[in-house]
Amino acid sequence: MSTRSLVLAVSSALLLVGIGCGGDDDPVTYDTPIKVTTSFSLNIDGQGLILGDAPNYTNSSGTMYSIKTLRFVITDVVLHSANASVKIADLHYYNVADPTTQSFQYTGLPHEEWTSVSFTFGLDETDNVRDKYASRTQFQLDMQWPENLGANLGYHYMQLEGNYATGPSTTAAYTTHMGPRQLDGTNPDFPGVTDATPYHFYFKVTLPFTPVHIHNEGRGELTINFNLNDWYKDSDPTDGVDSEYDFSDYPNQIIMGNLDAQGKLHSNGRFCFSADMVAIGGHHD
Amino acid sequence: MKFPAVSGRPCRARHPWFAALALVLVAACSSDDGGGPIEPPPGPCGEPTPLTLTLPGYFPALPPTPDNPLTVEGVRLGRFLFYDPILSADSTLACAGCHTQNIAFGDFRRFSEGVHGDKSPRQAPTIVNPAWNVNGVFWDGRVAGLEEQATQPVPEPTEMSLPWPDAVQRLQSHPDYPDMFCAAFGSTEITKERVVRAIAQFERTFISTNSKYDRWKRGEIQLAPEEMRGYQFFMAESKGDCFHCHGEPLFSSGTFHNNGIDTTIVDQGRGKFSGNPADDGKFKAPSLRNIMESPPYMHDGRFITVRQVLEHYNQTFPTDIPNLDPLMLKRNNFPPMTDADLDTLEFFLQTLTDEDFLFNPDLSNPFSPTVPLVVRKAQKR
């Protein structure tokens, strides 16, 4: 690190502490920047995630399936209290095959009673731009969106893959890839189809949790619970729209750019998530 | 592009070939950095010159290597070491003996041969844009980085078979190397760590950014209609769907997959060192840059032509291959590509050939008569 960037790092650390102390009469009480660690708890209707070839989970249509790949991105992750909203991550890329992606930290929370977390699943119009996150190398390489589904669109939101049972002892692969779509007629999957205005299927969730106050010298642990089975379950059976998703609905599994499949995932996805937050350590000073 | 004044540095080369080398890479001088701290006076070796690689905007950021920053002198030293058979037991085999520049630093043999005639258990991969190879080096990713990788072939009995202490001793008593280490690392002391750092620095300059694909990507030229269609096929789920593992612009995600070349596990691949049975049969998806020039293909070199590779991907896969990537099995769900489709894909793959990389004089053998290429290039400009 050069001296100059060191100076920058030190001064931004001071700045964070400064925010942490903002508006308080007694800076001594609040001199420790508060850290929050966010992690993900993956489950399939309460069962833990075990990766494998053999179908071991059952979706709401009764189809058995296994999970082999899971990668997804969330953006604009914000913690909320009655008075404050703090962005704790711009973009977080999760890959079940890479433990280094499975949690992230933010340091410098102000003293507030936190009540909820919100994020965008995927990326919105301003963020889902080709090569926008080229500096996040692995995200860029793993999640780039094909040019022929949107020349200036950037990234997948999710790649969830595995096998599903097609009979008592036969399987096929599914690849639940989510992302936007724009077509200029050249995509061999949609020959001749054009839609100049892109479709986006990201969604925003706000997840309340039991309010929590992190006291001085304490830290927070935020868990985002992610039930993968909810992707495939009709999110609202009373709304007259059947969004149940079974793998056999798309026999060739070519669902990138398939408006029907992406639409169902869009409707169901928001019901996959819930959150919990706890305070660890800390004292009332 | 300019030829940096390598001569501005202490370089007491005794052989003309040491001086003949010039770098076409852009050198960023630390003195450009106005307002920085006052630098300590240079020692007897002088300060190495920081080297900044220029990359097209659509490339991912170069992963930082704070423990081994690129310098003009380090890269130059690494180039000599990479091509010097001095690092092998009988002084016959250099790194370059199994990694040939004009076939993308791969080996045309199915299995390479070490100094004692042993065959490597796997095919020597190409080395293209290895600076981004951050998930692990080798087919199975078993070593963390290029430095660690470079420690292995030298003492390996089936490869160069020269114990490190002997290698270091040879370099230390060489007429020129101590000075080159001095210029690159600040003292004439030679250690294994310095040797591998220099080699890794040189390898990080193996940058391929000037294929036809790149020139198209930069808007300098157009692809021919059949190449453009091949690009569409490379992306399309119902055709090649190659990009999910060989994504732009590196044409390698650096991640590990079982692409189904064996129906049962023959080589455990990544599973052998990770100990995770879910990794059995997984290998790194290598770069497809310069792929037409670098047969044979796959970790065991089983395919001789790219067409054979494409036919492999175009088969109906058995559903019971352990850890088979779902993207492979998914191909069973729709009709295979026609011969004409495969031709189309090949047209695109051809655009990934980068002659400026394969014949880049800065990456060539500094001991051989090809060095004057530097002059020829300079005259052309």
mmCIF file of C-alpha atoms in Angstrom, chain B residues 47-348:
data_model
loop_
_atom_site.group_PDB
_atom_site.id
_atom_site.type_symbol
_atom_site.label_atom_id
_atom_site.label_comp_id
_atom_site.label_asym_id
_atom_site.label_seq_id
_atom_site.Cartn_x
_atom_site.Cartn_y
_atom_site.Cartn_z
ATOM 1 C CA GLU B 47 15.204 0.843 -7.725
ATOM 2 C CA PRO B 48 13.306 -1.508 -10.018
ATOM 3 C CA THR B 49 10.910 0.276 -12.371
ATOM 4 C CA PRO B 50 7.225 -0.420 -11.686
ATOM 5 C CA LEU B 51 5.461 -1.886 -14.687
ATOM 6 C CA THR B 52 1.816 -1.167 -15.444
ATOM 7 C CA LEU B 53 0.076 -3.333 -17.980
ATOM 8 C CA THR B 54 -2.429 -1.593 -20.198
ATOM 9 C CA LEU B 55 -5.636 -3.520 -20.688
ATOM 10 C CA PRO B 56 -8.733 -2.953 -22.772
ATOM 11 C CA GLY B 57 -11.651 -1.504 -20.814
ATOM 12 C CA TYR B 58 -13.710 -4.690 -21.124
ATOM 13 C CA PHE B 59 -11.099 -6.733 -19.245
ATOM 14 C CA PRO B 60 -11.581 -7.458 -15.555
ATOM 15 C CA ALA B 61 -9.214 -5.611 -13.260
ATOM 16 C CA LEU B 62 -5.817 -7.214 -12.934
ATOM 17 C CA PRO B 63 -5.834 -9.052 -9.605
ATOM 18 C CA PRO B 64 -3.380 -7.210 -7.362
ATOM 19 C CA THR B 65 -0.148 -8.940 -6.348
ATOM 20 C CA PRO B 66 1.112 -6.731 -3.521
ATOM 21 C CA ASP B 67 3.712 -9.334 -2.521
ATOM 22 C CA ASN B 68 5.207 -9.407 -5.977
ATOM 23 C CA PRO B 69 4.623 -6.170 -7.881
ATOM 24 C CA LEU B 70 5.502 -6.207 -11.556
ATOM 25 C CA THR B 71 8.697 -4.417 -12.477
ATOM 26 C CA VAL B 72 10.521 -4.055 -15.769
ATOM 27 C CA GLU B 73 13.606 -5.715 -14.308
ATOM 28 C CA GLY B 74 11.652 -8.530 -12.641
ATOM 29 C CA VAL B 75 9.796 -9.406 -15.831
ATOM 30 C CA ARG B 76 12.996 -9.303 -17.824
ATOM 31 C CA LEU B 77 14.749 -11.624 -15.383
ATOM 32 C CA GLY B 78 11.732 -13.932 -15.395
ATOM 33 C CA ARG B 79 11.878 -14.137 -19.166
ATOM 34 C CA PHE B 80 15.467 -15.365 -19.093
ATOM 35 C CA LEU B 81 14.699 -17.869 -16.350
ATOM 36 C CA PHE B 82 11.641 -19.206 -18.185
ATOM 37 C CA TYR B 83 13.709 -19.926 -21.275
ATOM 38 C CA ASP B 84 16.913 -21.062 -19.555
ATOM 39 C CA PRO B 85 17.607 -24.829 -19.376
ATOM 40 C CA ILE B 86 20.036 -24.055 -16.548
ATOM 41 C CA LEU B 87 17.108 -24.871 -14.228
ATOM 42 C CA SER B 88 17.125 -28.570 -15.191
ATOM 43 C CA ALA B 89 19.397 -31.387 -14.004
ATOM 44 C CA ASP B 90 21.261 -31.844 -17.288
ATOM 45 C CA SER B 91 20.727 -28.291 -18.561
ATOM 46 C CA THR B 92 18.547 -29.435 -21.438
ATOM 47 C CA LEU B 93 15.015 -28.515 -20.400
ATOM 48 C CA ALA B 94 13.585 -25.068 -19.692
ATOM 49 C CA CYS B 95 10.028 -24.228 -18.702
ATOM 50 C CA ALA B 96 9.641 -23.276 -22.339
ATOM 51 C CA GLY B 97 10.558 -26.846 -23.304
ATOM 52 C CA CYS B 98 7.014 -27.860 -22.356
ATOM 53 C CA HIS B 99 5.354 -24.453 -22.810
ATOM 54 C CA THR B 100 5.890 -23.136 -26.324
ATOM 55 C CA GLN B 101 4.962 -19.553 -27.079
ATOM 56 C CA ASN B 102 3.518 -19.910 -30.564
ATOM 57 C CA ILE B 103 1.083 -22.581 -29.405
ATOM 58 C CA ALA B 104 -0.089 -20.356 -26.527
ATOM 59 C CA PHE B 105 2.539 -21.728 -24.146
ATOM 60 C CA GLY B 106 1.053 -25.208 -24.392
ATOM 61 C CA ASP B 107 2.705 -28.446 -25.516
ATOM 62 C CA PHE B 108 1.919 -30.138 -28.823
ATOM 63 C CA ARG B 109 2.693 -33.530 -27.249
ATOM 64 C CA ARG B 110 -0.109 -35.387 -25.497
ATOM 65 C CA PHE B 111 2.146 -35.866 -22.476
ATOM 66 C CA SER B 112 5.286 -33.821 -21.934
ATOM 67 C CA GLU B 113 8.638 -35.435 -21.225
ATOM 68 C CA GLY B 114 10.939 -34.653 -18.317
ATOM 69 C CA VAL B 115 14.740 -34.741 -18.395
ATOM 70 C CA HIS B 116 14.819 -38.459 -17.558
ATOM 71 C CA GLY B 117 12.241 -39.329 -20.197
ATOM 72 C CA ASP B 118 9.268 -39.549 -17.817
ATOM 73 C CA LYS B 119 5.899 -38.640 -19.260
ATOM 74 C CA SER B 120 3.718 -36.118 -17.428
ATOM 75 C CA PRO B 121 0.465 -37.600 -16.161
ATOM 76 C CA ARG B 122 -1.501 -34.711 -17.720
ATOM 77 C CA GLN B 123 -1.271 -32.561 -20.806
ATOM 78 C CA ALA B 124 0.628 -29.297 -20.330
ATOM 79 C CA PRO B 125 -2.036 -26.561 -20.464
ATOM 80 C CA THR B 126 -1.723 -23.311 -22.336
ATOM 81 C CA ILE B 127 -0.683 -20.267 -20.307
ATOM 82 C CA VAL B 128 -2.789 -17.371 -21.548
ATOM 83 C CA ASN B 129 -3.761 -14.446 -19.328
ATOM 84 C CA PRO B 130 -2.667 -16.439 -16.264
ATOM 85 C CA ALA B 131 -2.695 -13.302 -14.115
ATOM 86 C CA TRP B 132 -6.436 -13.890 -13.640
ATOM 87 C CA ASN B 133 -5.947 -17.505 -12.652
ATOM 88 C CA VAL B 134 -6.822 -16.761 -9.040
ATOM 89 C CA ASN B 135 -8.866 -19.843 -8.133
ATOM 90 C CA GLY B 136 -5.861 -22.086 -8.278
ATOM 91 C CA VAL B 137 -3.266 -23.056 -10.829
ATOM 92 C CA PHE B 138 -2.942 -26.448 -12.610
ATOM 93 C CA TRP B 139 -5.814 -28.401 -14.131
ATOM 94 C CA ASP B 140 -7.189 -29.103 -10.658
ATOM 95 C CA GLY B 141 -6.298 -25.754 -9.068
ATOM 96 C CA ARG B 142 -4.136 -27.482 -6.458
ATOM 97 C CA VAL B 143 -1.680 -24.619 -6.002
ATOM 98 C CA ALA B 144 -2.638 -21.114 -5.017
ATOM 99 C CA GLY B 145 -0.723 -18.940 -7.437
ATOM 100 C CA LEU B 146 1.881 -18.644 -10.155
ATOM 101 C CA GLU B 147 4.728 -18.232 -7.658
ATOM 102 C CA GLU B 148 3.864 -21.457 -5.884
ATOM 103 C CA GLN B 149 3.364 -23.220 -9.201
ATOM 104 C CA ALA B 150 6.832 -22.242 -10.392
ATOM 105 C CA THR B 151 8.449 -23.894 -7.353
ATOM 106 C CA GLN B 152 7.289 -27.309 -8.564
ATOM 107 C CA PRO B 153 8.702 -28.245 -11.994
ATOM 108 C CA VAL B 154 12.340 -27.496 -11.108
ATOM 109 C CA PRO B 155 12.899 -30.133 -8.380
ATOM 110 C CA GLU B 156 10.211 -32.507 -9.699
ATOM 111 C CA PRO B 157 12.124 -35.698 -10.672
ATOM 112 C CA THR B 158 9.795 -36.379 -13.611
ATOM 113 C CA GLU B 159 10.247 -32.859 -14.966
ATOM 114 C CA MET B 160 13.397 -30.723 -14.561
ATOM 115 C CA SER B 161 14.810 -32.762 -11.673
ATOM 116 C CA LEU B 162 17.116 -30.144 -10.190
ATOM 117 C CA PRO B 163 16.976 -29.674 -6.413
ATOM 118 C CA TRP B 164 16.417 -26.019 -5.532
ATOM 119 C CA PRO B 165 19.700 -25.541 -3.651
ATOM 120 C CA ASP B 166 21.574 -26.671 -6.768
ATOM 121 C CA ALA B 167 19.483 -24.416 -8.991
ATOM 122 C CA VAL B 168 20.169 -21.427 -6.768
ATOM 123 C CA GLN B 169 23.871 -22.266 -6.649
ATOM 124 C CA ARG B 170 24.088 -22.429 -10.434
ATOM 125 C CA LEU B 171 22.414 -19.064 -10.862
ATOM 126 C CA GLN B 172 24.498 -17.478 -8.120
ATOM 127 C CA SER B 173 27.754 -18.444 -9.838
ATOM 128 C CA HIS B 174 26.529 -17.434 -13.302
ATOM 129 C CA PRO B 175 28.248 -14.378 -14.816
ATOM 130 C CA ASP B 176 25.026 -12.426 -15.405
ATOM 131 C CA TYR B 177 22.194 -13.580 -13.176
ATOM 132 C CA PRO B 178 23.413 -11.993 -9.926
ATOM 133 C CA ASP B 179 23.304 -8.564 -11.565
ATOM 134 C CA MET B 180 19.858 -9.226 -12.952
ATOM 135 C CA PHE B 181 18.584 -10.236 -9.510
ATOM 136 C CA CYS B 182 20.217 -7.088 -8.186
ATOM 137 C CA ALA B 183 18.284 -4.961 -10.658
ATOM 138 C CA ALA B 184 15.029 -6.803 -10.011
ATOM 139 C CA PHE B 185 15.110 -7.299 -6.254
ATOM 140 C CA GLY B 186 17.654 -4.902 -4.817
ATOM 141 C CA SER B 187 20.535 -7.276 -4.071
ATOM 142 C CA THR B 188 22.561 -9.934 -5.834
ATOM 143 C CA GLU B 189 21.343 -12.570 -3.414
ATOM 144 C CA ILE B 190 19.515 -15.365 -5.240
ATOM 145 C CA THR B 191 16.854 -17.417 -3.514
ATOM 146 C CA LYS B 192 14.189 -19.830 -4.651
ATOM 147 C CA GLU B 193 11.588 -17.217 -3.681
ATOM 148 C CA ARG B 194 13.163 -14.614 -5.933
ATOM 149 C CA VAL B 195 13.470 -17.047 -8.823
ATOM 150 C CA VAL B 196 9.793 -17.958 -8.731
ATOM 151 C CA ARG B 197 8.727 -14.375 -8.241
ATOM 152 C CA ALA B 198 10.576 -13.317 -11.358
ATOM 153 C CA ILE B 199 9.103 -16.189 -13.369
ATOM 154 C CA ALA B 200 5.600 -15.357 -12.122
ATOM 155 C CA GLN B 201 6.091 -11.712 -13.067
ATOM 156 C CA PHE B 202 7.061 -12.735 -16.570
ATOM 157 C CA GLU B 203 4.045 -15.036 -16.842
ATOM 158 C CA ARG B 204 1.721 -12.220 -15.758
ATOM 159 C CA THR B 205 2.749 -10.385 -18.926
ATOM 160 C CA PHE B 206 1.352 -13.263 -21.032
ATOM 161 C CA ILE B 207 -1.554 -11.085 -21.977
ATOM 162 C CA SER B 208 -3.654 -11.814 -25.001
ATOM 163 C CA THR B 209 -5.873 -8.869 -25.942
ATOM 164 C CA ASN B 210 -5.471 -8.492 -29.664
ATOM 165 C CA SER B 211 -7.340 -11.292 -31.382
ATOM 166 C CA LYS B 212 -9.866 -10.559 -34.088
ATOM 167 C CA TYR B 213 -12.501 -10.937 -31.389
ATOM 168 C CA ASP B 214 -10.783 -8.176 -29.365
ATOM 169 C CA ARG B 215 -10.556 -5.836 -32.297
ATOM 170 C CA TRP B 216 -14.242 -6.392 -32.958
ATOM 171 C CA LYS B 217 -15.035 -5.892 -29.274
ATOM 172 C CA ARG B 218 -13.199 -2.565 -29.400
ATOM 173 C CA GLY B 219 -15.185 -1.532 -32.444
ATOM 174 C CA GLU B 220 -12.125 -1.474 -34.708
ATOM 175 C CA ILE B 221 -13.397 -4.062 -37.175
ATOM 176 C CA GLN B 222 -16.494 -6.077 -37.990
ATOM 177 C CA LEU B 223 -16.775 -9.832 -37.686
ATOM 178 C CA ALA B 224 -17.724 -11.680 -40.847
ATOM 179 C CA PRO B 225 -21.378 -12.781 -40.811
ATOM 180 C CA GLU B 226 -20.496 -16.437 -40.150
ATOM 181 C CA GLU B 227 -18.155 -15.443 -37.297
ATOM 182 C CA MET B 228 -20.888 -13.294 -35.818
ATOM 183 C CA ARG B 229 -23.307 -16.179 -36.044
ATOM 184 C CA GLY B 230 -20.715 -18.371 -34.338
ATOM 185 C CA TYR B 231 -20.541 -15.845 -31.533
ATOM 186 C CA GLN B 232 -24.339 -16.029 -31.196
ATOM 187 C CA PHE B 233 -24.067 -19.812 -31.030
ATOM 188 C CA PHE B 234 -21.335 -19.610 -28.402
ATOM 189 C CA MET B 235 -23.868 -17.769 -26.215
ATOM 190 C CA ALA B 236 -27.138 -19.478 -27.054
ATOM 191 C CA GLU B 237 -28.539 -22.073 -24.663
ATOM 192 C CA SER B 238 -29.902 -24.217 -27.480
ATOM 193 C CA LYS B 239 -26.618 -24.187 -29.445
ATOM 194 C CA GLY B 240 -23.100 -24.017 -27.956
ATOM 195 C CA ASP B 241 -23.858 -22.504 -24.552
ATOM 196 C CA CYS B 242 -20.110 -22.306 -24.058
ATOM 197 C CA PHE B 243 -19.986 -18.925 -22.351
ATOM 198 C CA HIS B 244 -21.235 -20.184 -19.001
ATOM 199 C CA CYS B 245 -17.814 -21.746 -18.373
ATOM 200 C CA HIS B 246 -15.639 -20.069 -20.996
ATOM 201 C CA GLY B 247 -16.958 -16.519 -20.565
ATOM 202 C CA GLU B 248 -15.744 -13.326 -22.186
ATOM 203 C CA PRO B 249 -13.266 -11.766 -22.331
ATOM 204 C CA LEU B 250 -10.883 -14.355 -20.850
ATOM 205 C CA PHE B 251 -12.869 -17.286 -22.273
ATOM 206 C CA SER B 252 -12.239 -19.051 -18.980
ATOM 207 C CA SER B 253 -14.049 -18.528 -15.714
ATOM 208 C CA GLY B 254 -11.176 -20.231 -13.884
ATOM 209 C CA THR B 255 -13.727 -22.465 -12.139
ATOM 210 C CA PHE B 256 -13.912 -26.253 -11.960
ATOM 211 C CA HIS B 257 -16.403 -28.493 -13.722
ATOM 212 C CA ASN B 258 -16.916 -32.024 -14.910
ATOM 213 C CA ASN B 259 -17.599 -31.631 -18.605
ATOM 214 C CA GLY B 260 -18.285 -35.316 -19.025
ATOM 215 C CA ILE B 261 -15.290 -36.585 -20.958
ATOM 216 C CA ASP B 262 -15.194 -39.758 -18.813
ATOM 217 C CA THR B 263 -18.283 -41.761 -17.910
ATOM 218 C CA THR B 264 -16.634 -42.993 -14.707
ATOM 219 C CA ILE B 265 -14.003 -41.168 -12.672
ATOM 220 C CA VAL B 266 -10.609 -41.949 -14.204
ATOM 221 C CA ASP B 267 -8.600 -38.971 -12.948
ATOM 222 C CA GLN B 268 -10.128 -37.626 -9.719
ATOM 223 C CA GLY B 269 -9.087 -34.115 -10.705
ATOM 224 C CA ARG B 270 -9.962 -31.481 -8.141
ATOM 225 C CA GLY B 271 -11.456 -34.055 -5.778
ATOM 226 C CA LYS B 272 -8.034 -35.579 -5.169
ATOM 227 C CA PHE B 273 -6.673 -32.551 -3.420
ATOM 228 C CA SER B 274 -9.900 -31.023 -2.033
ATOM 229 C CA GLY B 275 -10.964 -34.366 -0.536
ATOM 230 C CA ASN B 276 -14.552 -33.505 -1.477
ATOM 231 C CA PRO B 277 -16.197 -36.322 -3.465
ATOM 232 C CA ALA B 278 -18.398 -33.673 -5.124
ATOM 233 C CA ASP B 279 -15.199 -32.407 -6.810
ATOM 234 C CA ASP B 280 -14.249 -35.738 -8.363
ATOM 235 C CA GLY B 281 -13.780 -35.467 -12.102
ATOM 236 C CA LYS B 282 -13.731 -31.672 -12.058
ATOM 237 C CA PHE B 283 -11.068 -29.722 -13.933
ATOM 238 C CA LYS B 284 -10.512 -26.079 -14.626
ATOM 239 C CA ALA B 285 -12.329 -24.708 -17.656
ATOM 240 C CA PRO B 286 -9.272 -23.431 -19.540
ATOM 241 C CA SER B 287 -9.020 -20.355 -21.697
ATOM 242 C CA LEU B 288 -10.213 -20.759 -25.273
ATOM 243 C CA ARG B 289 -8.018 -17.919 -26.487
ATOM 244 C CA ASN B 290 -5.763 -19.239 -29.257
ATOM 245 C CA ILE B 291 -7.553 -22.564 -28.984
ATOM 246 C CA MET B 292 -7.236 -23.412 -32.681
ATOM 247 C CA GLU B 293 -3.450 -23.194 -32.323
ATOM 248 C CA SER B 294 -3.000 -25.301 -29.209
ATOM 249 C CA PRO B 295 -3.917 -28.953 -29.666
ATOM 250 C CA PRO B 296 -4.218 -31.494 -28.173
ATOM 251 C CA TYR B 297 -7.187 -30.782 -25.909
ATOM 252 C CA MET B 298 -8.426 -31.615 -22.382
ATOM 253 C CA HIS B 299 -6.380 -32.475 -19.299
ATOM 254 C CA ASP B 300 -5.264 -35.732 -20.883
ATOM 255 C CA GLY B 301 -4.875 -34.380 -24.389
ATOM 256 C CA ARG B 302 -7.329 -36.926 -25.769
ATOM 257 C CA PHE B 303 -8.728 -34.761 -28.563
ATOM 258 C CA ILE B 304 -6.539 -33.722 -31.442
ATOM 259 C CA THR B 305 -8.893 -31.308 -33.133
ATOM 260 C CA VAL B 306 -11.336 -28.681 -31.943
ATOM 261 C CA ARG B 307 -13.945 -30.506 -34.035
ATOM 262 C CA GLN B 308 -13.553 -33.561 -31.821
ATOM 263 C CA VAL B 309 -14.084 -31.319 -28.801
ATOM 264 C CA LEU B 310 -17.253 -29.886 -30.316
ATOM 265 C CA GLU B 311 -18.515 -33.377 -31.124
ATOM 266 C CA HIS B 312 -17.909 -34.334 -27.518
ATOM 267 C CA TYR B 313 -20.093 -31.445 -26.344
ATOM 268 C CA ASN B 314 -22.718 -32.319 -28.939
ATOM 269 C CA GLN B 315 -23.354 -35.870 -27.694
ATOM 270 C CA THR B 316 -26.217 -37.275 -25.629
ATOM 271 C CA PHE B 317 -24.659 -37.530 -22.177
ATOM 272 C CA PRO B 318 -25.249 -40.529 -19.913
ATOM 273 C CA THR B 319 -27.225 -39.278 -16.907
ATOM 274 C CA ASP B 320 -25.146 -41.153 -14.336
ATOM 275 C CA ILE B 321 -21.724 -39.529 -14.776
ATOM 276 C CA PRO B 322 -20.721 -38.500 -11.240
ATOM 277 C CA ASN B 323 -20.743 -34.729 -10.712
ATOM 278 C CA LEU B 324 -21.520 -34.088 -14.358
ATOM 279 C CA ASP B 325 -22.160 -30.394 -14.812
ATOM 280 C CA PRO B 326 -25.905 -29.761 -15.276
ATOM 281 C CA LEU B 327 -25.044 -27.585 -18.269
ATOM 282 C CA MET B 328 -23.792 -30.733 -20.014
ATOM 283 C CA LEU B 329 -26.731 -32.972 -19.188
ATOM 284 C CA LYS B 330 -29.120 -30.222 -20.177
ATOM 285 C CA ARG B 331 -27.929 -30.617 -23.761
ATOM 286 C CA ASN B 332 -29.845 -33.903 -23.913
ATOM 287 C CA ASN B 333 -33.084 -31.929 -23.816
ATOM 288 C CA PHE B 334 -32.879 -30.511 -27.315
ATOM 289 C CA PRO B 335 -31.710 -31.640 -30.732
ATOM 290 C CA PRO B 336 -27.943 -31.723 -31.252
ATOM 291 C CA MET B 337 -26.250 -29.117 -33.393
ATOM 292 C CA THR B 338 -25.877 -29.909 -37.081
ATOM 293 C CA ASP B 339 -22.515 -30.138 -38.828
ATOM 294 C CA ALA B 340 -23.157 -26.694 -40.232
ATOM 295 C CA ASP B 341 -23.769 -25.413 -36.695
ATOM 296 C CA LEU B 342 -20.418 -26.834 -35.592
ATOM 297 C CA ASP B 343 -18.708 -25.128 -38.537
ATOM 298 C CA THR B 344 -20.324 -21.901 -37.418
ATOM 299 C CA LEU B 345 -18.969 -22.297 -33.879
ATOM 300 C CA GLU B 346 -15.507 -22.997 -35.273
ATOM 301 C CA PHE B 347 -15.626 -19.794 -37.301
ATOM 302 C CA PHE B 348 -16.042 -17.913 -34.072
#
